[in-house]
Coordinates of C-alpha atoms in Angstrom, one line a residue:
Chain A
M6 CA 0.0 0.0 0.0
R7 CA 2.9 2.3 0.8
E8 CA 4.4 1.5 -2.6
S9 CA 1.2 2.3 -4.5
L10 CA 0.9 5.6 -2.6
V11 CA 4.4 6.5 -3.7
R12 CA 3.7 5.5 -7.3
A13 CA 0.5 7.6 -7.4
G14 CA 2.2 10.6 -5.7
V15 CA 5.0 10.6 -8.2
A16 CA 2.5 10.5 -11.1
F17 CA 0.6 13.4 -9.7
L18 CA 3.7 15.5 -9.1
T19 CA 5.2 14.9 -12.5
E20 CA 1.9 16.0 -14.1
K21 CA 0.5 18.8 -11.8
G22 CA 3.3 19.7 -9.4
F23 CA 3.0 20.0 -5.7
A24 CA 0.8 23.0 -5.0
S25 CA -2.0 22.0 -7.3
T26 CA -2.1 18.4 -6.1
G27 CA -4.3 17.6 -3.1
L28 CA -3.5 14.8 -0.8
D29 CA -7.1 13.7 -1.1
E30 CA -7.0 13.1 -4.8
I31 CA -3.9 11.0 -4.5
L32 CA -5.5 8.9 -1.7
K33 CA -8.7 8.6 -3.8
S34 CA -6.8 7.5 -6.9
V35 CA -5.5 4.4 -5.0
N36 CA -8.4 3.9 -2.6
V37 CA -6.4 4.5 0.5
P38 CA -8.1 6.1 3.6
K39 CA -6.5 9.1 5.2
G40 CA -5.9 7.1 8.4
S41 CA -3.7 4.6 6.6
F42 CA -1.8 7.3 4.9
Y43 CA -0.7 8.7 8.3
H44 CA 0.3 5.3 9.3
Y45 CA 3.0 5.4 6.6
F46 CA 3.8 9.1 6.5
E47 CA 3.9 11.9 9.1
S48 CA 2.7 14.7 6.8
K49 CA 2.2 15.8 3.2
E50 CA 5.7 17.3 3.5
S51 CA 7.4 14.0 4.6
F52 CA 5.4 12.2 1.9
G53 CA 6.8 14.8 -0.6
I54 CA 10.4 14.1 0.5
E55 CA 9.8 10.4 0.0
L56 CA 8.4 11.1 -3.5
I57 CA 11.5 13.2 -4.5
K58 CA 13.8 10.4 -3.2
S59 CA 11.9 7.8 -5.1
Y60 CA 11.9 9.7 -8.3
A61 CA 15.6 10.6 -7.9
S62 CA 16.5 6.9 -7.6
Y63 CA 14.3 5.8 -10.4
F64 CA 15.8 8.4 -12.7
A65 CA 19.4 7.5 -11.6
D66 CA 18.7 3.9 -12.7
L67 CA 17.4 5.1 -16.0
L68 CA 20.6 7.2 -16.5
D69 CA 22.8 4.3 -15.5
S70 CA 21.1 1.8 -17.8
N71 CA 22.2 4.1 -20.7
Y72 CA 25.4 5.6 -19.4
L73 CA 26.9 2.3 -18.4
D74 CA 25.8 0.4 -21.6
P75 CA 29.0 -1.2 -22.9
G76 CA 27.4 -1.8 -26.3
L77 CA 27.5 1.9 -27.3
P78 CA 30.2 4.6 -27.5
P79 CA 29.8 7.0 -24.6
L80 CA 28.4 9.9 -26.5
Q81 CA 25.8 7.7 -28.1
R82 CA 24.8 6.6 -24.6
I83 CA 23.8 10.1 -23.8
A84 CA 21.8 10.3 -27.0
A85 CA 20.1 7.0 -26.1
F86 CA 19.2 8.4 -22.7
M87 CA 17.6 11.5 -24.3
E88 CA 15.7 9.2 -26.7
E89 CA 14.4 7.1 -23.9
A90 CA 13.3 10.1 -21.9
K91 CA 11.5 11.4 -24.9
T92 CA 9.7 8.1 -25.5
N93 CA 8.7 8.0 -21.8
M94 CA 7.1 11.5 -22.1
A95 CA 5.4 10.5 -25.4
R96 CA 3.8 7.5 -23.5
Y97 CA 1.8 10.1 -21.4
E98 CA 1.2 12.4 -24.3
F99 CA 3.8 14.8 -22.9
R100 CA 1.5 15.6 -19.9
R101 CA 4.1 14.4 -17.4
G102 CA 7.4 16.3 -17.0
C103 CA 10.3 15.9 -14.6
L104 CA 9.3 15.8 -11.0
V105 CA 12.4 17.7 -10.0
G106 CA 11.8 20.4 -12.6
N107 CA 8.2 20.8 -11.7
L108 CA 9.0 21.3 -8.0
G109 CA 12.0 23.5 -8.8
Q110 CA 9.6 25.8 -10.6
E111 CA 7.4 25.9 -7.5
M112 CA 10.0 27.3 -5.2
A113 CA 7.7 30.0 -3.8
V114 CA 5.1 27.5 -2.6
I115 CA 6.9 24.3 -1.7
P116 CA 8.4 23.5 1.8
D117 CA 11.9 24.6 2.2
S118 CA 13.0 21.1 3.0
F119 CA 12.5 20.1 -0.6
R120 CA 15.0 22.6 -1.9
Q121 CA 18.2 21.1 -0.9
L122 CA 17.0 17.6 -1.9
L123 CA 16.1 18.9 -5.4
I124 CA 19.5 20.5 -5.8
E125 CA 21.3 17.3 -4.6
T126 CA 19.3 15.2 -7.0
L127 CA 20.3 17.4 -9.9
H128 CA 23.9 17.2 -8.8
D129 CA 23.7 13.5 -8.7
W130 CA 22.4 13.2 -12.2
Q131 CA 24.9 15.8 -13.3
S132 CA 27.9 13.8 -11.9
R133 CA 26.7 10.6 -13.7
T134 CA 26.5 12.6 -16.9
A135 CA 30.0 14.0 -16.3
A136 CA 31.4 10.5 -15.8
C137 CA 30.0 9.5 -19.2
L138 CA 31.4 12.6 -20.8
K139 CA 34.8 11.8 -19.4
L140 CA 34.6 8.4 -21.0
A141 CA 33.7 10.1 -24.3
Q142 CA 36.8 12.4 -23.8
A143 CA 39.0 9.4 -23.1
E144 CA 37.8 7.8 -26.4
N145 CA 38.4 11.1 -28.2
Q146 CA 34.8 11.6 -29.1
I147 CA 34.9 15.1 -27.6
S148 CA 37.6 17.7 -27.3
S149 CA 40.2 17.4 -24.5
N150 CA 39.7 21.1 -23.8
L151 CA 36.2 20.7 -22.5
D152 CA 35.6 20.6 -18.8
C153 CA 33.2 17.7 -18.5
D154 CA 31.8 18.8 -15.1
V155 CA 30.9 22.2 -16.5
V156 CA 29.4 20.7 -19.7
A157 CA 27.3 18.3 -17.6
A158 CA 26.1 21.1 -15.4
S159 CA 25.1 23.1 -18.4
F160 CA 23.4 20.1 -20.0
W161 CA 21.2 19.6 -16.9
I162 CA 20.4 23.3 -16.5
G163 CA 19.1 23.3 -20.1
W164 CA 17.5 19.9 -20.0
E165 CA 14.8 20.9 -17.5
G166 CA 13.9 23.6 -20.0
A167 CA 13.6 21.1 -22.8
V168 CA 11.3 18.9 -20.7
L169 CA 9.2 22.0 -19.8
R170 CA 8.9 23.0 -23.4
A171 CA 8.0 19.5 -24.5
K172 CA 5.1 19.6 -22.1
L173 CA 4.1 23.0 -23.4
E174 CA 4.2 22.0 -27.0
R175 CA 3.0 18.4 -26.4
S176 CA 5.7 17.2 -28.6
G177 CA 9.2 15.6 -28.4
A178 CA 10.6 18.2 -30.9
P179 CA 12.1 20.5 -28.2
I180 CA 14.0 17.6 -26.7
E181 CA 15.3 16.7 -30.1
T182 CA 16.3 20.3 -30.9
Y183 CA 18.1 20.8 -27.6
G184 CA 19.7 17.3 -27.7
A185 CA 21.0 17.7 -31.2
H186 CA 22.5 21.1 -30.5
F187 CA 24.1 19.9 -27.3
L188 CA 25.7 16.9 -29.0
N189 CA 26.9 19.0 -32.0
S190 CA 28.3 21.6 -29.7
I191 CA 30.7 19.1 -27.9
Q192 CA 31.4 16.5 -30.6
R193 CA 34.8 16.5 -32.3
Chain B
M21 CA -6.0 51.1 -11.9
R22 CA -6.0 48.7 -14.9
E23 CA -2.3 49.2 -15.2
S24 CA -1.6 48.5 -11.5
L25 CA -3.7 45.3 -11.7
V26 CA -1.6 44.1 -14.6
R27 CA 1.6 45.0 -12.9
A28 CA 0.6 43.2 -9.7
G29 CA -0.6 40.2 -11.7
V30 CA 2.6 39.9 -13.6
A31 CA 4.6 40.0 -10.3
F32 CA 2.5 37.2 -8.7
L33 CA 2.7 35.0 -11.8
T34 CA 6.5 35.3 -12.1
E35 CA 6.8 34.3 -8.5
K36 CA 4.1 31.8 -7.8
G37 CA 2.6 30.8 -11.1
F38 CA -1.0 30.7 -12.0
A39 CA -2.5 27.8 -10.0
S40 CA -1.2 29.0 -6.6
T41 CA -2.1 32.6 -7.2
G42 CA -5.6 33.7 -6.0
L43 CA -7.3 36.6 -7.6
D44 CA -8.1 37.9 -4.1
E45 CA -4.5 38.3 -3.1
I46 CA -3.7 40.2 -6.3
L47 CA -6.7 42.5 -5.7
K48 CA -5.7 42.9 -2.1
S49 CA -2.1 43.8 -2.9
V50 CA -3.3 46.8 -4.9
N51 CA -6.4 47.6 -3.0
V52 CA -8.8 47.0 -5.8
P53 CA -12.3 45.7 -5.0
K54 CA -13.6 42.7 -7.0
G55 CA -16.3 44.8 -8.7
S56 CA -13.7 47.1 -10.2
F57 CA -11.7 44.1 -11.4
Y58 CA -14.7 42.8 -13.4
H59 CA -15.1 46.3 -14.9
Y60 CA -11.7 45.8 -16.6
F61 CA -11.6 42.1 -17.1
E62 CA -14.2 39.4 -17.9
S63 CA -12.6 36.6 -15.9
K64 CA -9.4 35.3 -14.3
E65 CA -8.7 33.7 -17.6
S66 CA -9.0 36.8 -19.7
F67 CA -6.9 38.6 -17.1
G68 CA -4.3 35.9 -17.5
I69 CA -4.2 36.4 -21.2
E70 CA -3.6 40.1 -20.7
L71 CA -0.8 39.3 -18.3
I72 CA 1.0 37.0 -20.7
K73 CA 0.7 39.6 -23.5
S74 CA 2.0 42.4 -21.2
Y75 CA 5.0 40.3 -20.1
A76 CA 5.7 39.2 -23.7
S77 CA 5.9 42.8 -24.8
Y78 CA 7.9 43.9 -21.8
F79 CA 10.4 41.2 -22.5
A80 CA 10.5 41.8 -26.3
D81 CA 11.6 45.4 -25.4
L82 CA 14.2 44.1 -23.1
L83 CA 15.6 41.8 -25.8
D84 CA 15.5 44.6 -28.4
S85 CA 17.3 47.1 -26.1
N86 CA 20.2 44.6 -26.1
Y87 CA 20.0 42.9 -29.5
L88 CA 19.7 46.2 -31.4
D89 CA 22.5 48.0 -29.5
P90 CA 24.8 49.3 -32.2
G91 CA 27.6 49.8 -29.6
L92 CA 28.3 46.1 -29.2
P93 CA 29.2 43.3 -31.6
P94 CA 26.1 41.0 -32.1
L95 CA 27.3 38.1 -29.9
Q96 CA 28.2 40.5 -27.1
R97 CA 24.6 41.8 -27.3
I98 CA 23.3 38.3 -26.4
A99 CA 25.8 38.1 -23.5
A100 CA 24.5 41.6 -22.4
F101 CA 20.9 40.4 -22.5
M102 CA 21.8 37.4 -20.3
E103 CA 23.6 39.6 -17.9
E104 CA 20.6 42.0 -17.6
A105 CA 18.2 39.1 -17.1
K106 CA 20.4 37.8 -14.3
T107 CA 20.6 41.2 -12.7
N108 CA 16.8 41.5 -12.8
M109 CA 16.4 38.2 -11.1
A110 CA 19.0 39.1 -8.4
R111 CA 17.0 42.2 -7.7
Y112 CA 14.2 40.0 -6.4
E113 CA 16.6 37.5 -4.7
F114 CA 15.9 35.0 -7.5
R115 CA 12.3 34.5 -6.3
R116 CA 10.8 35.7 -9.6
G117 CA 11.4 33.6 -12.7
C118 CA 10.0 33.9 -16.2
L119 CA 6.2 34.2 -16.5
V120 CA 6.2 32.2 -19.7
G121 CA 8.3 29.4 -18.2
N122 CA 6.2 29.3 -15.0
L123 CA 3.0 29.0 -16.9
G124 CA 4.5 26.5 -19.4
Q125 CA 5.3 24.3 -16.4
E126 CA 1.7 24.4 -15.3
M127 CA 0.2 23.0 -18.5
A128 CA -2.0 20.5 -16.5
V129 CA -3.8 23.3 -14.6
I130 CA -3.8 26.4 -16.8
P131 CA -6.6 27.2 -19.3
D132 CA -5.9 25.9 -22.7
S133 CA -6.2 29.4 -24.2
F134 CA -2.9 30.2 -22.6
R135 CA -1.0 27.5 -24.4
Q136 CA -0.9 28.8 -27.9
L137 CA -0.1 32.3 -26.6
L138 CA 2.9 31.0 -24.6
I139 CA 4.2 29.1 -27.6
E140 CA 3.8 32.2 -29.9
T141 CA 5.6 34.3 -27.3
L142 CA 8.6 32.0 -27.2
H143 CA 8.7 31.9 -31.0
D144 CA 8.8 35.7 -31.0
W145 CA 11.7 35.9 -28.6
Q146 CA 13.4 33.1 -30.6
S147 CA 13.1 35.0 -33.9
R148 CA 14.6 38.2 -32.3
T149 CA 17.5 36.1 -31.1
A150 CA 17.9 34.4 -34.5
A151 CA 18.1 37.8 -36.1
C152 CA 20.9 38.8 -33.8
L153 CA 22.7 35.5 -34.4
K154 CA 22.5 36.2 -38.2
L155 CA 24.2 39.5 -37.6
A156 CA 26.9 37.7 -35.7
Q157 CA 27.2 35.3 -38.6
A158 CA 27.5 38.1 -41.1
E159 CA 30.3 39.6 -39.0
N160 CA 32.0 36.2 -38.8
Q161 CA 31.7 35.9 -35.1
I162 CA 30.1 32.5 -35.5
S163 CA 30.5 29.7 -38.1
S164 CA 28.6 30.0 -41.4
N165 CA 27.6 26.4 -41.0
L166 CA 25.3 27.1 -38.1
D167 CA 21.6 27.4 -38.7
C168 CA 20.7 30.5 -36.7
D169 CA 17.0 29.6 -36.4
V170 CA 17.8 26.2 -34.9
V171 CA 20.5 27.6 -32.6
A172 CA 18.0 30.3 -31.4
A173 CA 15.4 27.6 -30.8
S174 CA 17.8 25.6 -28.7
F175 CA 18.9 28.6 -26.8
W176 CA 15.3 29.4 -25.7
I177 CA 14.5 25.8 -24.9
G178 CA 17.4 25.6 -22.5
W179 CA 17.1 29.2 -21.2
E180 CA 13.9 28.5 -19.4
G181 CA 15.7 25.7 -17.6
A182 CA 18.4 28.2 -16.6
V183 CA 15.9 30.6 -15.1
L184 CA 14.1 27.7 -13.3
R185 CA 17.5 26.5 -11.9
A186 CA 18.4 30.0 -10.8
K187 CA 15.2 30.2 -8.8
L188 CA 15.9 26.8 -7.2
E189 CA 19.4 27.6 -6.3
R190 CA 18.6 31.3 -5.5
S191 CA 21.7 32.2 -7.5
G192 CA 22.7 33.6 -10.8
A193 CA 25.4 30.8 -11.3
P194 CA 23.1 28.5 -13.4
I195 CA 22.5 31.4 -15.9
E196 CA 26.2 32.0 -16.1
T197 CA 27.1 28.4 -16.6
Y198 CA 24.4 28.0 -19.3
G199 CA 25.2 31.3 -21.0
A200 CA 29.0 30.6 -21.1
H201 CA 28.5 27.1 -22.5
F202 CA 26.1 28.4 -25.1
L203 CA 28.4 31.2 -26.3
N204 CA 31.4 28.9 -26.3
S205 CA 29.5 26.4 -28.3
I206 CA 28.8 28.7 -31.2
Q207 CA 31.7 31.2 -31.1
R208 CA 34.4 30.8 -33.8

């Protein structure tokens, strides 16, 4: 029951964000009474923390399944991650974005405890991307002049914009445009 | 009175977005009774449309004041725009983001009439940026191989991510990182 609450919570937050999502509609969607909810979670805030952590770890796995794929050259692994992310968005007709980006946009209305966790999550994804870029550098796919940590930081800063725009346009085209320009800009 | 309503509305939407902003708090902040509001606007939705248009035109002016500055080479005009946008965010301690990005993130909960207008606004900013990039190309600041329309599209897709991240980190650093990588990636 705990797990289905988390799954439903993540779905609501990726689609509507934190402020517009009521606890009641999450509970209703999985037929869980309020009393049971408070058996598992102390408050909407601690539930939110759990949802961020769950999404962070789900997404880190998705990154690793691409970035650590020995069957592809490193730069193509990044391209494959972007393709998979786009496909996942298409499955929900581009209604669901990135939970971290959604909450990041809601800074004014989310609990302050979320903030540090969101930043840490982005840094975690960033460092996985930097590691893959360093492999690409070692294989001479990208210039040795590039600072892979800075490039990975810039990639993630812009990536959340691409996901946002894909939601707005209900299309994968913004992800393709952003991804192609990013890869072109670092490729040898 | 109409003008101060629009000004207050824009401030609320850049900070909190549409769903979390109540009409009442906007009216209260400028001491306007509800009856007067409905004298000027038909509904919260038509007020929202007006706010998007007002912000779009304010921001187009801000872009032009940099992109059309004859005192700077074209690429430096884009750098100057980014610097000004960062300074404007710093003035409000990075609490206020981009109205268009905020609403774009709220696709699930905003009226559908906003959607096309937000896309058109981004395309307008994009085409102003493309024009400046074409000047940079004519002056040989960037490679003649680059498609300025595509580069401008990619810039704006990622830019909304940079603004979002600046809000999250309460810092101008994400805008600097994104801007520096963008300029490096196209500069000759």
